[in-house]
XYZ file of C-alpha atoms in Angstrom:
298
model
C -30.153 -128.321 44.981
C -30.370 -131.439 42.823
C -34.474 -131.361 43.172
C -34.869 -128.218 42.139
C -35.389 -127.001 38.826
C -34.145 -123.746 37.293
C -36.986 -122.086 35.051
C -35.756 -120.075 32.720
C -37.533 -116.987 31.190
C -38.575 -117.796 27.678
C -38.069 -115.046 25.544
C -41.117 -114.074 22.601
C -39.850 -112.699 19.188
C -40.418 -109.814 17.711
C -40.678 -111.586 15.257
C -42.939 -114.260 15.332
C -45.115 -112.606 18.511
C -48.662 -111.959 17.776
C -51.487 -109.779 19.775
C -54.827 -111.239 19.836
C -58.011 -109.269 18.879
C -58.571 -108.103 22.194
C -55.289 -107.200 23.000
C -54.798 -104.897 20.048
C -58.505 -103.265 20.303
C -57.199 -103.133 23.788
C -54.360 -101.276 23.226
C -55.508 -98.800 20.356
C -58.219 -97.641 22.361
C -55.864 -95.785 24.667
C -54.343 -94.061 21.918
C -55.243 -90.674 20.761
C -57.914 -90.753 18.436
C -56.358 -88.452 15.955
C -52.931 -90.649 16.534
C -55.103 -93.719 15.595
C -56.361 -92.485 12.336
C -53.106 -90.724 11.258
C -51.241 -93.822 11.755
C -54.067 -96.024 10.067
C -54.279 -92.978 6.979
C -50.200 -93.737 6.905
C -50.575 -97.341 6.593
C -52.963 -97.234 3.702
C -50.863 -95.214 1.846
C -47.840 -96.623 2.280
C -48.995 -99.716 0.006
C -49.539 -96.812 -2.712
C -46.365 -94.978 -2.688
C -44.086 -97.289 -5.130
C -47.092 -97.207 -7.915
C -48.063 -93.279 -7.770
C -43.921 -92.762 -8.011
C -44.325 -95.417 -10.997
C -47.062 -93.440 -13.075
C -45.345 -90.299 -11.840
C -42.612 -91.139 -13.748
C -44.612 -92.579 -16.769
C -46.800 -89.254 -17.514
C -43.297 -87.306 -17.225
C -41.916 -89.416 -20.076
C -45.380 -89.313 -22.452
C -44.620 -85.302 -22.966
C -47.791 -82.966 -23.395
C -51.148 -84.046 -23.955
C -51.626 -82.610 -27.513
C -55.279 -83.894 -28.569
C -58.402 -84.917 -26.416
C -60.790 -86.964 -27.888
C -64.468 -88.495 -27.074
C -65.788 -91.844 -28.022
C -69.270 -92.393 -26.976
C -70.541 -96.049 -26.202
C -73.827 -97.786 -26.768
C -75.404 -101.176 -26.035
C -77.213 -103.770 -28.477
C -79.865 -106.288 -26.815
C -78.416 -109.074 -28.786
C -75.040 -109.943 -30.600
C -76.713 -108.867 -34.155
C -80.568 -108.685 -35.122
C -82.385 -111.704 -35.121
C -84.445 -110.392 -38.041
C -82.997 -109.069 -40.701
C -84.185 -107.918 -44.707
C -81.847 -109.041 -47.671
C -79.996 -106.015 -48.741
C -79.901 -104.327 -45.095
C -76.825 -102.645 -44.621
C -75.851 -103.563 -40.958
C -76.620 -106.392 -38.817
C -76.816 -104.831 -36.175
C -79.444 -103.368 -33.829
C -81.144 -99.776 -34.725
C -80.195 -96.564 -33.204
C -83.632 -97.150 -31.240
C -82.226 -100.121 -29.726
C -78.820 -99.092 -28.827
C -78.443 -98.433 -24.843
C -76.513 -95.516 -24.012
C -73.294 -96.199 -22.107
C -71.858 -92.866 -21.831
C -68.577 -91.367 -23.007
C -65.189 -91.965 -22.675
C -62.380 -88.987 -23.328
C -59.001 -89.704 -24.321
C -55.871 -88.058 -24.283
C -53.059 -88.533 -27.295
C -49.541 -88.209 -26.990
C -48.795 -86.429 -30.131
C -45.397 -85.408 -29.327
C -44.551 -88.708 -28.656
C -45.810 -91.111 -31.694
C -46.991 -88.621 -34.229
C -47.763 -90.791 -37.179
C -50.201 -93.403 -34.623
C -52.084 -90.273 -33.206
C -52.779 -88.862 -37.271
C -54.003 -91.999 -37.752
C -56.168 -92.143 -35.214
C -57.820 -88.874 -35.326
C -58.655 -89.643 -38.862
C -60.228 -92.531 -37.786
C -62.210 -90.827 -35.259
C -63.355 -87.648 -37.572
C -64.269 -89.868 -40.275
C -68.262 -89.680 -40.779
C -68.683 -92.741 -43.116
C -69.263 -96.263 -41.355
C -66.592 -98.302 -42.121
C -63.855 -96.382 -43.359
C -63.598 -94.631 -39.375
C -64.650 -95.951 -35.886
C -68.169 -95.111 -35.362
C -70.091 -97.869 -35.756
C -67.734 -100.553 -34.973
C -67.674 -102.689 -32.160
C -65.712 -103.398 -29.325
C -64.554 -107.337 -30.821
C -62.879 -108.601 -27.482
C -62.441 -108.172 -23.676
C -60.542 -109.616 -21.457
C -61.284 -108.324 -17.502
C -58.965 -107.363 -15.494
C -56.456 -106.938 -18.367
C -57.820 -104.752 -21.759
C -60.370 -104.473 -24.515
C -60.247 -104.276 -28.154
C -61.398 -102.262 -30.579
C -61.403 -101.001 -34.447
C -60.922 -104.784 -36.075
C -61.284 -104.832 -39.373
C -63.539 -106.745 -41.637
C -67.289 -106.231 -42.671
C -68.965 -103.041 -41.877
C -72.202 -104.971 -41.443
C -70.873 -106.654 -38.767
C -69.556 -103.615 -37.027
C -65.831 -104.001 -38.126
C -63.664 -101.555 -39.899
C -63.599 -102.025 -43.956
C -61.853 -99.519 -45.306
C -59.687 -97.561 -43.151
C -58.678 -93.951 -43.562
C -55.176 -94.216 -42.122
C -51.579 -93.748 -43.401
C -48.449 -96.184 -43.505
C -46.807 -96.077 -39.983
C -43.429 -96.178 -39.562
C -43.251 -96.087 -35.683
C -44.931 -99.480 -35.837
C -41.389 -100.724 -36.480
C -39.037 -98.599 -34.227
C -37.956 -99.561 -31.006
C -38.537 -96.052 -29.562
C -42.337 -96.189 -29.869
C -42.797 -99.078 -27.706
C -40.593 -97.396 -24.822
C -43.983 -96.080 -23.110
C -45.521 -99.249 -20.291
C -49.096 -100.324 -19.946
C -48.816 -99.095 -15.766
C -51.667 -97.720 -15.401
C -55.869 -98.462 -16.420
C -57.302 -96.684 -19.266
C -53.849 -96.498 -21.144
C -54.875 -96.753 -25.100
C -52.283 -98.541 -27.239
C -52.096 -99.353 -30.954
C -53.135 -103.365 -30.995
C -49.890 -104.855 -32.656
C -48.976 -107.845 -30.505
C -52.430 -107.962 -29.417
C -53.664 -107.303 -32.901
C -56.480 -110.115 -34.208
C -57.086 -108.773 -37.385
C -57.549 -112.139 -39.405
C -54.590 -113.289 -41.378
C -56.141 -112.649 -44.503
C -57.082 -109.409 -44.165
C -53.001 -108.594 -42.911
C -51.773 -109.946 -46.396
C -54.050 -108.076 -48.091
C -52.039 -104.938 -49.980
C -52.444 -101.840 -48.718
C -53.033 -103.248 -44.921
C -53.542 -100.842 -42.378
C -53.482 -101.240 -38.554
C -55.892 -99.176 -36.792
C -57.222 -101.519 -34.031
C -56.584 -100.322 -30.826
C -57.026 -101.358 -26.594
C -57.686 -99.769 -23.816
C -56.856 -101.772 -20.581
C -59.479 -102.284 -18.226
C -57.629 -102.155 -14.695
C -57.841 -102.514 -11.860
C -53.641 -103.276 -12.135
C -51.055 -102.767 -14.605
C -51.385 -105.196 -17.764
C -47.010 -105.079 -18.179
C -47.668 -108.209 -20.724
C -48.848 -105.475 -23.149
C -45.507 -104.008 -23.190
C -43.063 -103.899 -25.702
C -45.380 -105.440 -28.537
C -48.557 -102.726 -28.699
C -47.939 -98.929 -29.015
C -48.947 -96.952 -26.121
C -50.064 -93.477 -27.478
C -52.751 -91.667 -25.086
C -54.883 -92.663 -22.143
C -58.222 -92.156 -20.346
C -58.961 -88.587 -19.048
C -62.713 -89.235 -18.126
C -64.746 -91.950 -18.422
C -63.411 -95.356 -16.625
C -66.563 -96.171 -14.904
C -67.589 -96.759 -18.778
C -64.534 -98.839 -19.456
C -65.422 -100.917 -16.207
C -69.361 -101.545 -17.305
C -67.967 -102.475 -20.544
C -65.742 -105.130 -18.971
C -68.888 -106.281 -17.576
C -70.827 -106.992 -19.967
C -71.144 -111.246 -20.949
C -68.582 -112.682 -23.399
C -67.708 -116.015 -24.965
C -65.523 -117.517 -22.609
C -64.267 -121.176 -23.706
C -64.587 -124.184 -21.290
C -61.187 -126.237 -20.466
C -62.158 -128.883 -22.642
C -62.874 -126.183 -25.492
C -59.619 -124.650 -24.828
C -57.622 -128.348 -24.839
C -59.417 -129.275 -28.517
C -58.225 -125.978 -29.658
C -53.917 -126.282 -28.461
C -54.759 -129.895 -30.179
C -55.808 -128.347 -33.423
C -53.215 -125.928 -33.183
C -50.530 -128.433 -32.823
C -51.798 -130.628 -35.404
C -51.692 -127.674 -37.771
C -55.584 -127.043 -37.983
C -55.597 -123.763 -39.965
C -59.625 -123.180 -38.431
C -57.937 -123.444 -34.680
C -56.678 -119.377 -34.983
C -60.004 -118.278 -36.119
C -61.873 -119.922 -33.473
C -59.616 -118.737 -30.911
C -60.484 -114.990 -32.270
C -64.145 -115.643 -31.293
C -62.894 -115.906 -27.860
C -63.771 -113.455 -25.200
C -65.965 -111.452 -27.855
C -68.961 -109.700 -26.055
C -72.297 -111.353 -26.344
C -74.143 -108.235 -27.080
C -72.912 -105.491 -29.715
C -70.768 -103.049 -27.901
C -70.992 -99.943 -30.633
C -69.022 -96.745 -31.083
C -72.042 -94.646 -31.661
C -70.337 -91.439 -32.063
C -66.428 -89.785 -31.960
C -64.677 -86.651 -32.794
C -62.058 -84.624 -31.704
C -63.044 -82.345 -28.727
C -60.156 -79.560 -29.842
C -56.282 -79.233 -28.385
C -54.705 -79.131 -24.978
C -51.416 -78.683 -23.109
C -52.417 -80.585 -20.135
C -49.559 -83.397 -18.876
C-alpha cells in the first residue's frame, strides 16, 4: 500500500537508556528490603576494593612494626608572642598558652630503614629543645596532600638547631625509597620535600631530620621516590586532620607570578620566600614525645 507507512520498532540501548527518578524508586520498592541494602552495601564497596588490595599489599612489604611512638600537639594563639623581653629564650607562646591538640602515635618500620628510624627515635627521646623535636613546630601544610615537620634553624623560633642524629646512608640507596605514600598518615623522611634553607644544607656536619606526615584524604604518589617512607599513623588522624585545618599563608596568583619571575630572573630571595609559603599562622608545637616501648604488630 503506497499510503501506508511501515513503523518500525525503535530499539533503546542498554547502553545509553536511562530510568527516571520515579521509575527507579518505582522499581526498588518491590524488591526485598534486605536485597536492596545488600546490593546498595555491594555497590559501596566495590569502589573500595582496588585501594584496600593496594595498602594490603603495601603493609605486607613494610615488614613488622618494630617501635611505636607518641608525639603530642599543642596550639599557640598567635604565630610568635607579640611581647617579648630581650634575652627570652623562645618566641613563642608559654606552656599556659599552648592549646592542647591531642596525640598522635606512630609506628616505625625498623626492619625496613634502620639507620632513618635510629635517627628518629633519638630525636624524639631527646629532652633538650633544639637538639630533638619537642618544641618545634610544624613549618608547612599543604591540605589534602602532607605536613612538615622538624626544620631546622633557630630554636627560638621553634626549629631544630642542633640535631642529635647520625649520617644516613639509606638517604642515598634506591631500596629505601621502594615503600609509596598510598595511604594518609604515612610518615616519610622530608628529602625531596625537604625546605631546610640552603645554607643550613652546606653547612658541615648537615643532618636531615625533617620529616611529613600526609594529611589524606587520598594517596599523595608525588611523594614517592624522593622522601623516605619509614612508619605511619596508628592513632591519632583526627589530630592530623585539625592540624590541616588550621590557617596558613597561602600566596595570591599575582604573588605566586612575581615569585616564577624572580625565580627566572635568578632572584636568590625568590626560594626563601617561597619557604614561607603554606606555613601555619599560629605556632603548631610538639609539646611532648617519647618512645611508648616495642611491638610486633604488622
Amino acid at each position: 500500500c503506497t499510503k501506508c507507512t511501515t513503523v518500525r520498532p525503535t530499539r533503546t540501548s542498554s547502553r545509553t537508556a536511562r530510568a527516571s527518578p520515579r521509575t527507579f524508586a518505582m522499581s526498588t520498592s518491590r524488591l526485598d528490603p534486605s536485597s536492596t541494602r545488600r546490593h546498595v552495601l555491594l555497590a559501596m564497596s566495590a569502589t573500595q576494593v582496588v585501594p584496600r588490595r593496594l595498602a594490603r599489599a603495601t603493609e605486607a612489604s613494610t615488614g613488622a612494626i618494630t617501635h611505636r611512638v607518641y608525639v603530642d600537639f599543642g596550639l599557640c594563639p598567635t604565630l610568635v608572642r607579640n611581647e617579648r623581653k630581650l634575652g627570652d629564650k623562645s618566641a613563642l607562646c608559654g606552656a599556659e598558652e599552648v592549646q592542647s591538640m591531642g596525640r598522635v602515635v606512630l609506628g616505625l618500620y625498623g626492619e625496613r630503614a634502620p639507620r632513618t628510624v635510629e635517627n628518629f627515635l633519638a630525636m624524639v627521646e631527646e629532652k633538650d629543645v633544639g637538639a630533638g623535636y619537642r618544641g618545634s613546630t610544624v613549618s608547612k601544610v599543604k591540605p589534602g596532600e602532607y605536613m612538615l615537620l622538624g626544620r631546622q634553624g633557630s630554636a627560638k623560633f621553634g626549629k631544630v638547631e642542633k640535631p642529635k642524629a647520625k649520617s644516613n646512608p639509606e638517604t642515598v640507596s634506591t631500596e629505601a625509597f621502594q615503600l609509596s605514600h598510598l595511604r594518609p598518615g604515612t610518615l616519610s623522611l622530608a628529602i625531596g620535600a625537604n625546605d631546610d634553607d640552603a645554607r643550613t644544607k652546606m653547612s658541615g656536619g648537615y643532618r636531615n631530620v625533617e620529616f611529613l606526615i600526609t594529611t589524606g584524604p587520598g594517596p599523595a604518589l608525588q611523594l614517592d621516590g624522593e622522601n623516605l617512607v619509614f612508619g605511619r599513623v596508628l592513632e591519632g588522624m583526627p589530630v592530623i586532620a585539625d592540624i590541616a585545618r588550621v590557617p596558613r599563608n597561602t600566596p595570591s596568583e599575582n604573588v605566586r607570578k612575581f615569585n616564577a619571575l624572580a625565580t627566572l630572573l635568578g632572584d636568590s630571595r625568590a626560594s626563601g620566600a617561597r619557604n614561607a609559603w603554606d606555613s601555619p599562622l599560629q605556632s603548631i608545637l610538639i609539646t611532648d614525645c617519647g618512645v611508648l616501648g616495642d611491638s610486633q604488630e604488622t
